[in-house]
Amino acid sequence: MAKFQSLSTAINENLFSGSFVVFEGFTHLIPYAAAHETIRSGITDLTLARMTPDVIYDQMIGMGMVSKLVFSYAGNPGVGLLRRLRDAVENDWPRPLAIEEHSHAAMANSYEAGASNLPLAILRGYQGAGLKGINANIKSIECPFTGETLAAVPALRPDVAVIHAQKADSKGNVLVEGIIGVQKQAALSAKKAIVTVEEIVPELNTHPNACIIPSWAITSISVVPGGAHPSYAQGYYERDNSSYLEWDKISSDRNAFRDWMQKNVLEQGPEVFNERVEHLRD
Amino acid sequence: MAKFQSLSTAINENLFSGSFVVFEGFTHLIPYAAAHETIRSGITDLTLARMTPDVIYDQMIGMGMVSKLVFSYAGNPGVGLLRRLRDAVENDWPRPLAIEEHSHAAMANSYEAGASNLPLAILRGYQGAGLKGINANIKSIECPFTGETLAAVPALRPDVAVIHAQKADSKGNVLVEGIIGVQKQAALSAKKAIVTVEEIVPELNTHPNACIIPSWAITSISVVPGGAHPSYAQGYYERDNSSYLEWDKISSDRNAFRDWMQKNVLEQGPEVFNERVEHLRD
Amino acid sequence: MNYSSYEIMVVSAARLLKNDDVCFVGIGAPSAACNLAKLTNAPDITLIYESGTIGTAPDVLPLSIGDGELCSTALTTVSGVEMFNYWLQGGRITVGFLGAAQLDRFGNINTTVIGNYEKPKVRLPGGGGAPEIASHSKQVYIIMKQSPRSFVNKIDFFTSYGFGNGFNERSDKGIQTKGPQLLVTDMAIWKPDPTTKEFEVVALNPGVTREAMQESVGWPIRYSETLDENIPPTKLELEVLRDLQERTRIAHSKTGNSGQ
Amino acid sequence: MNYSSYEIMVVSAARLLKNDDVCFVGIGAPSAACNLAKLTNAPDITLIYESGTIGTAPDVLPLSIGDGELCSTALTTVSGVEMFNYWLQGGRITVGFLGAAQLDRFGNINTTVIGNYEKPKVRLPGGGGAPEIASHSKQVYIIMKQSPRSFVNKIDFFTSYGFGNGFNERSDKGIQTKGPQLLVTDMAIWKPDPTTKEFEVVALNPGVTREAMQESVGWPIRYSETLDENIPPTKLELEVLRDLQERTRIAHSKTGNSGQ
């Protein structure tokens, strides 16, 4: 059963230096507050995976907390490149970053394989693509019925998955709705699932086939209103596009980056997120 | 784009003798009206697949229309055995029936593989189970990452999938809700998808992540109120349990079966289904 | 209070279920036991039916595995693919319930054919979800009435694997779950011997003799050294079970009750 | 009516889309072209964004691939796994749009690195959905501005495969889809030669010279024997496009417009 905990307790009890962690969210419902709490926790040497590492991974990489990144698209969505990630890959600053690169289709299937307790996922993928020659974790199997060669990738089985969702009911069952990405698969692929939510409600009262993660498949739930900012939570607040643009400038300079992180992350707590989304609520 | 057609046009334009057809539905939303129209169409030598062949397949088998059945559980749900299927398997009456038997997990994954245009599905399945030695379509692959041997089954790619759903909008987009089984996967695994619905509405007006099949993935839609009877359509009418009990008696005798089929299927049309569910509506 | 052998069977199974169990429930006695547990000793138990309904709480017992009541009272309802992949193969089920047409002493189950597979005497429904329920549930509970036709020395077909020929055969096949850990019948409670994995009787229902037991079972029965007498259903347990069954009867009378 | 080279590019792409197309849409020019088509010549076109939104009809252009507007106007929104498996790999996409940091004459695309993969000069975002969009969409349309930095003789990395070295290399690899069938730029429209699969110019935008073309492209350009002049945007096309962009600007001004 999910425990209701403060975000700092949730992060500190479950994430450790050297952990393999995924913070999932496809543009929507990105767990910013949980990522910032992780940065404040002082842990390091993380292996991170995510289909779309964006600003939060740029921040963690820039802070030197990440030793390896598994990903399929590393960009600032709608804006451009990730400058801290670039600095790490191109210049080893502040430390070298090992990367394992896939396609979206392969990563999505890797999460599903993890959630399904399979060791691998198969797909008709990477045909003619260069990643096949670069990434030793892209292998193949031969179909025993047709003889066709298909791509095979290992299942993702992180230690911890962290996601943000709209709401939990009083028992800790969590509703994710709208652009749901691979959040359910990520949560179920991990040994532990940590969820931040906008609010707790008595009953979820939703469609019979809504995307719900039962309480007993979740480790910890923290209420953090605005916890996805500058990403968004459909039904709660809009995406703060200007923050993504601003990030492009902040992240372009190592010192500007560190100053910003000091002031906006290290010296803050999860309670600031509620204020940050005030002007984005309907 | 889906064409709105009468059920008899939909069946006669798309199903032919020798076709490979699936009529899916897991207890809920079983396409009875479409199956009966198929029986009236006079076609034969069908290969049928379904996770849970129940009364409609018992009827088609008893009518001698089926040459092969792919399945994972052949029972009268909540009642017992399928007597016409038994007669075919045990006594070749009215004709021999070839069977290919799987587990539910394998069949569900076979549909998903079909919908995903893959030649096979893999699962950790059939461990210690006898079907592995009986069914030549249960093979294995070796995981190139862990060396584990996993079960492999071929994708299901039927010529036609037939399902029943609650409603379509005026453009032919179809909503399936409640116990959704493998209907979406079945529809997408097939070359053609035929759908019967309770009603047409201007807009589906549902949850953002509801199970919807777009019009452009559907061949034909027919409005048949009550078309799932004696199965049920959540939100429209309840399951007619007494009909399932009655079937056990009807099907226990070859002549009683043929008489019943003559009177209740061959001499009727899809319009009778609306009357049959009248007492089952709320 | 008087009780039937069916009632003590259902009650005995219900007692062994816990609040944190996640049960993959079959129709019939398993469904009655799970819902009785939810109404008595395990109100927070999670019930899953293979039609895709997760965390369901029906007010009456379902007649089929996919009754509308299961969906309308569920936390959520998922596709068949998700059910078997994420929830069963994913290792989320703590107790999988199985019944059988034929059962052997090592918990191997046949629901496929009586006689030869190619030319059967009786073609049974087949395995459905059972082959993987048997291998992926953390433990398997079997509930069924004893009879010489069903408790057999050798099953005709291995629909679902228990312990094979016993000892370490199950783990040697790479199956990492515990397998059949409980067999509840109308006469007794059985558990596997930790070494041989053969089911042995750990408790006899009140009034059941060893002679009657042996007449209903097709292999020489072993008894636990610590054999107990099973505790009869309490008044409360019986009342709750009978209420549930009466509610069920009334609810389904409109559309025809297919019974147990 | 005056128009920009960006506008004729978007309009030219939009004109080639049809009511029965199912488009896998990328952010930027492809999104503008697809939504313009929906507002003009192809009102029933199906737009899919890789965030899972199927049959979406945004009133304004999205800034990210996963804007809320895409979901709230969609027919339905599916998981990432379903999107890539059932809809893309499933063969349901008629037109996949791709852009590129580097493009070669055979429609091979690089969005991964400039320089060496292990020690890149510029680490780009990578492929995302592109490797499989390139192989599973029935055809691929590429929209991008011409420049010598991006239209190169040899790409640094094969993020997404077009025709390889041309001729039958694509089909010889077992890829059954048609591959890049259209390249729309700010200067011209290109299509692959049926035999060699090299892109050749089929229409030049009004006022564009062959000299200017060659200065912006890093390989010797081939022209179709039936070379046309592209038709300028009509007044209606421009008005609809500009209205769309103005609506977009206003809608996003509240939260910051990240532009094209």
mmCIF file of N, CA, C and O in Angstrom, chain B residues 159-206:
data_model
loop_
_atom_site.group_PDB
_atom_site.id
_atom_site.type_symbol
_atom_site.label_atom_id
_atom_site.label_comp_id
_atom_site.label_asym_id
_atom_site.label_seq_id
_atom_site.Cartn_x
_atom_site.Cartn_y
_atom_site.Cartn_z
ATOM 1 N N ASP B 159 -8.510 -12.394 -41.389
ATOM 2 C CA ASP B 159 -9.056 -11.622 -42.513
ATOM 3 C C ASP B 159 -10.032 -10.577 -42.000
ATOM 4 O O ASP B 159 -10.042 -9.444 -42.459
ATOM 5 N N VAL B 160 -10.879 -10.998 -41.069
ATOM 6 C CA VAL B 160 -11.919 -10.099 -40.562
ATOM 7 C C VAL B 160 -12.044 -10.258 -39.050
ATOM 8 O O VAL B 160 -12.032 -11.380 -38.539
ATOM 9 N N ALA B 161 -12.150 -9.132 -38.349
ATOM 10 C CA ALA B 161 -12.514 -9.145 -36.928
ATOM 11 C C ALA B 161 -13.906 -8.556 -36.804
ATOM 12 O O ALA B 161 -14.224 -7.551 -37.446
ATOM 13 N N VAL B 162 -14.736 -9.186 -35.982
ATOM 14 C CA VAL B 162 -16.097 -8.703 -35.756
ATOM 15 C C VAL B 162 -16.248 -8.428 -34.262
ATOM 16 O O VAL B 162 -15.976 -9.312 -33.443
ATOM 17 N N ILE B 163 -16.635 -7.214 -33.915
ATOM 18 C CA ILE B 163 -16.867 -6.899 -32.505
ATOM 19 C C ILE B 163 -18.176 -6.118 -32.359
ATOM 20 O O ILE B 163 -18.686 -5.547 -33.326
ATOM 21 N N HIS B 164 -18.696 -6.120 -31.124
ATOM 22 C CA HIS B 164 -19.850 -5.288 -30.792
ATOM 23 C C HIS B 164 -19.364 -4.212 -29.827
ATOM 24 O O HIS B 164 -18.487 -4.458 -28.998
ATOM 25 N N ALA B 165 -19.917 -2.991 -29.945
ATOM 26 C CA ALA B 165 -19.489 -1.897 -29.075
ATOM 27 C C ALA B 165 -20.693 -1.073 -28.664
ATOM 28 O O ALA B 165 -21.776 -1.201 -29.246
ATOM 29 N N GLN B 166 -20.492 -0.216 -27.684
ATOM 30 C CA GLN B 166 -21.624 0.591 -27.212
ATOM 31 C C GLN B 166 -22.111 1.567 -28.268
ATOM 32 O O GLN B 166 -23.282 1.642 -28.554
ATOM 33 N N LYS B 167 -21.180 2.378 -28.815
ATOM 34 C CA LYS B 167 -21.667 3.395 -29.746
ATOM 35 C C LYS B 167 -20.599 3.878 -30.711
ATOM 36 O O LYS B 167 -19.410 3.721 -30.474
ATOM 37 N N ALA B 168 -21.084 4.471 -31.770
ATOM 38 C CA ALA B 168 -20.221 5.137 -32.731
ATOM 39 C C ALA B 168 -20.684 6.583 -32.825
ATOM 40 O O ALA B 168 -21.861 6.878 -32.590
ATOM 41 N N ASP B 169 -19.750 7.490 -33.148
ATOM 42 C CA ASP B 169 -20.201 8.845 -33.441
ATOM 43 C C ASP B 169 -20.548 8.942 -34.920
ATOM 44 O O ASP B 169 -20.412 7.970 -35.675
ATOM 45 N N SER B 170 -21.011 10.106 -35.331
ATOM 46 C CA SER B 170 -21.535 10.221 -36.685
ATOM 47 C C SER B 170 -20.445 10.041 -37.747
ATOM 48 O O SER B 170 -20.742 9.782 -38.904
ATOM 49 N N LYS B 171 -19.175 10.156 -37.333
ATOM 50 C CA LYS B 171 -18.087 9.912 -38.295
ATOM 51 C C LYS B 171 -17.649 8.451 -38.335
ATOM 52 O O LYS B 171 -16.806 8.075 -39.138
ATOM 53 N N GLY B 172 -18.177 7.654 -37.394
ATOM 54 C CA GLY B 172 -17.804 6.246 -37.400
ATOM 55 C C GLY B 172 -16.679 5.889 -36.444
ATOM 56 O O GLY B 172 -16.112 4.802 -36.527
ATOM 57 N N ASN B 173 -16.355 6.800 -35.513
ATOM 58 C CA ASN B 173 -15.415 6.445 -34.454
ATOM 59 C C ASN B 173 -16.178 5.665 -33.392
ATOM 60 O O ASN B 173 -17.289 6.043 -33.030
ATOM 61 N N VAL B 174 -15.566 4.594 -32.888
ATOM 62 C CA VAL B 174 -16.299 3.659 -32.036
ATOM 63 C C VAL B 174 -15.754 3.659 -30.608
ATOM 64 O O VAL B 174 -14.544 3.601 -30.402
ATOM 65 N N LEU B 175 -16.655 3.715 -29.637
ATOM 66 C CA LEU B 175 -16.290 3.632 -28.224
ATOM 67 C C LEU B 175 -16.618 2.248 -27.677
ATOM 68 O O LEU B 175 -17.746 1.772 -27.803
ATOM 69 N N VAL B 176 -15.627 1.626 -27.062
ATOM 70 C CA VAL B 176 -15.818 0.374 -26.333
ATOM 71 C C VAL B 176 -15.504 0.696 -24.877
ATOM 72 O O VAL B 176 -14.436 1.249 -24.592
ATOM 73 N N GLU B 177 -16.395 0.373 -23.952
ATOM 74 C CA GLU B 177 -16.034 0.656 -22.560
ATOM 75 C C GLU B 177 -16.553 -0.400 -21.612
ATOM 76 O O GLU B 177 -17.457 -1.158 -21.926
ATOM 77 N N GLY B 178 -15.908 -0.437 -20.429
ATOM 78 C CA GLY B 178 -16.228 -1.460 -19.444
ATOM 79 C C GLY B 178 -15.211 -2.585 -19.565
ATOM 80 O O GLY B 178 -14.011 -2.340 -19.606
ATOM 81 N N ILE B 179 -15.699 -3.807 -19.633
ATOM 82 C CA ILE B 179 -14.787 -4.931 -19.858
ATOM 83 C C ILE B 179 -14.450 -4.947 -21.349
ATOM 84 O O ILE B 179 -15.269 -5.330 -22.170
ATOM 85 N N ILE B 180 -13.238 -4.461 -21.664
ATOM 86 C CA ILE B 180 -12.879 -4.222 -23.066
ATOM 87 C C ILE B 180 -12.151 -5.399 -23.704
ATOM 88 O O ILE B 180 -11.976 -5.439 -24.921
ATOM 89 N N GLY B 181 -11.728 -6.353 -22.864
ATOM 90 C CA GLY B 181 -11.122 -7.577 -23.396
ATOM 91 C C GLY B 181 -9.998 -7.289 -24.367
ATOM 92 O O GLY B 181 -9.114 -6.470 -24.094
ATOM 93 N N VAL B 182 -10.032 -7.950 -25.519
ATOM 94 C CA VAL B 182 -9.018 -7.712 -26.540
ATOM 95 C C VAL B 182 -9.671 -7.155 -27.805
ATOM 96 O O VAL B 182 -9.146 -7.314 -28.905
ATOM 97 N N GLN B 183 -10.792 -6.461 -27.635
ATOM 98 C CA GLN B 183 -11.524 -6.007 -28.820
ATOM 99 C C GLN B 183 -10.705 -5.057 -29.699
ATOM 100 O O GLN B 183 -10.701 -5.168 -30.919
ATOM 101 N N LYS B 184 -10.042 -4.099 -29.049
ATOM 102 C CA LYS B 184 -9.261 -3.153 -29.844
ATOM 103 C C LYS B 184 -8.132 -3.873 -30.578
ATOM 104 O O LYS B 184 -7.905 -3.649 -31.772
ATOM 105 N N GLN B 185 -7.445 -4.745 -29.865
ATOM 106 C CA GLN B 185 -6.346 -5.493 -30.481
ATOM 107 C C GLN B 185 -6.866 -6.365 -31.624
ATOM 108 O O GLN B 185 -6.238 -6.459 -32.679
ATOM 109 N N ALA B 186 -8.004 -7.021 -31.399
ATOM 110 C CA ALA B 186 -8.569 -7.888 -32.442
ATOM 111 C C ALA B 186 -8.916 -7.062 -33.675
ATOM 112 O O ALA B 186 -8.580 -7.429 -34.806
ATOM 113 N N ALA B 187 -9.577 -5.925 -33.454
ATOM 114 C CA ALA B 187 -9.979 -5.093 -34.590
ATOM 115 C C ALA B 187 -8.754 -4.639 -35.384
ATOM 116 O O ALA B 187 -8.768 -4.617 -36.615
ATOM 117 N N LEU B 188 -7.677 -4.274 -34.662
ATOM 118 C CA LEU B 188 -6.486 -3.760 -35.351
ATOM 119 C C LEU B 188 -5.610 -4.874 -35.922
ATOM 120 O O LEU B 188 -4.757 -4.614 -36.768
ATOM 121 N N SER B 189 -5.827 -6.107 -35.454
ATOM 122 C CA SER B 189 -5.016 -7.220 -35.979
ATOM 123 C C SER B 189 -5.519 -7.700 -37.333
ATOM 124 O O SER B 189 -4.816 -8.409 -38.037
ATOM 125 N N ALA B 190 -6.761 -7.338 -37.660
ATOM 126 C CA ALA B 190 -7.417 -7.917 -38.836
ATOM 127 C C ALA B 190 -7.274 -7.026 -40.062
ATOM 128 O O ALA B 190 -7.083 -5.820 -39.953
ATOM 129 N N LYS B 191 -7.408 -7.624 -41.221
ATOM 130 C CA LYS B 191 -7.391 -6.841 -42.450
ATOM 131 C C LYS B 191 -8.629 -5.955 -42.527
ATOM 132 O O LYS B 191 -8.586 -4.856 -43.047
ATOM 133 N N LYS B 192 -9.758 -6.486 -42.023
ATOM 134 C CA LYS B 192 -10.999 -5.706 -42.014
ATOM 135 C C LYS B 192 -11.647 -5.819 -40.639
ATOM 136 O O LYS B 192 -11.634 -6.901 -40.040
ATOM 137 N N ALA B 193 -12.231 -4.720 -40.185
ATOM 138 C CA ALA B 193 -12.919 -4.742 -38.893
ATOM 139 C C ALA B 193 -14.380 -4.364 -39.095
ATOM 140 O O ALA B 193 -14.694 -3.324 -39.674
ATOM 141 N N ILE B 194 -15.258 -5.244 -38.624
ATOM 142 C CA ILE B 194 -16.700 -5.003 -38.697
ATOM 143 C C ILE B 194 -17.212 -4.795 -37.284
ATOM 144 O O ILE B 194 -16.920 -5.591 -36.393
ATOM 145 N N VAL B 195 -17.957 -3.727 -37.100
ATOM 146 C CA VAL B 195 -18.428 -3.389 -35.759
ATOM 147 C C VAL B 195 -19.945 -3.255 -35.779
ATOM 148 O O VAL B 195 -20.502 -2.587 -36.660
ATOM 149 N N THR B 196 -20.608 -3.890 -34.811
ATOM 150 C CA THR B 196 -22.018 -3.577 -34.568
ATOM 151 C C THR B 196 -22.075 -2.722 -33.305
ATOM 152 O O THR B 196 -21.282 -2.907 -32.388
ATOM 153 N N VAL B 197 -22.997 -1.752 -33.294
ATOM 154 C CA VAL B 197 -23.102 -0.853 -32.140
ATOM 155 C C VAL B 197 -24.559 -0.752 -31.695
ATOM 156 O O VAL B 197 -25.485 -1.007 -32.475
ATOM 157 N N GLU B 198 -24.715 -0.348 -30.429
ATOM 158 C CA GLU B 198 -26.062 -0.126 -29.894
ATOM 159 C C GLU B 198 -26.713 1.097 -30.522
ATOM 160 O O GLU B 198 -27.908 1.110 -30.756
ATOM 161 N N GLU B 199 -25.890 2.140 -30.753
ATOM 162 C CA GLU B 199 -26.471 3.377 -31.285
ATOM 163 C C GLU B 199 -25.392 4.270 -31.901
ATOM 164 O O GLU B 199 -24.209 4.094 -31.662
ATOM 165 N N ILE B 200 -25.864 5.232 -32.684
ATOM 166 C CA ILE B 200 -24.994 6.281 -33.222
ATOM 167 C C ILE B 200 -25.313 7.558 -32.457
ATOM 168 O O ILE B 200 -26.492 7.895 -32.282
ATOM 169 N N VAL B 201 -24.299 8.250 -32.016
ATOM 170 C CA VAL B 201 -24.490 9.516 -31.301
ATOM 171 C C VAL B 201 -23.703 10.598 -32.034
ATOM 172 O O VAL B 201 -22.752 10.293 -32.765
ATOM 173 N N PRO B 202 -24.087 11.879 -31.844
ATOM 174 C CA PRO B 202 -23.342 12.932 -32.551
ATOM 175 C C PRO B 202 -21.867 12.990 -32.119
ATOM 176 O O PRO B 202 -20.967 13.083 -32.950
ATOM 177 N N GLU B 203 -21.625 12.910 -30.801
ATOM 178 C CA GLU B 203 -20.262 12.973 -30.266
ATOM 179 C C GLU B 203 -20.100 11.895 -29.206
ATOM 180 O O GLU B 203 -21.034 11.630 -28.457
ATOM 181 N N LEU B 204 -18.892 11.330 -29.079
ATOM 182 C CA LEU B 204 -18.704 10.281 -28.069
ATOM 183 C C LEU B 204 -18.618 10.856 -26.656
ATOM 184 O O LEU B 204 -19.009 10.190 -25.688
ATOM 185 N N ASN B 205 -18.106 12.096 -26.525
ATOM 186 C CA ASN B 205 -18.080 12.774 -25.205
ATOM 187 C C ASN B 205 -17.619 11.892 -24.072
ATOM 188 O O ASN B 205 -18.377 11.625 -23.130
ATOM 189 N N THR B 206 -16.394 11.466 -24.112
ATOM 190 C CA THR B 206 -15.948 10.529 -23.078
ATOM 191 C C THR B 206 -14.604 10.969 -22.503
ATOM 192 O O THR B 206 -14.117 12.062 -22.783
#
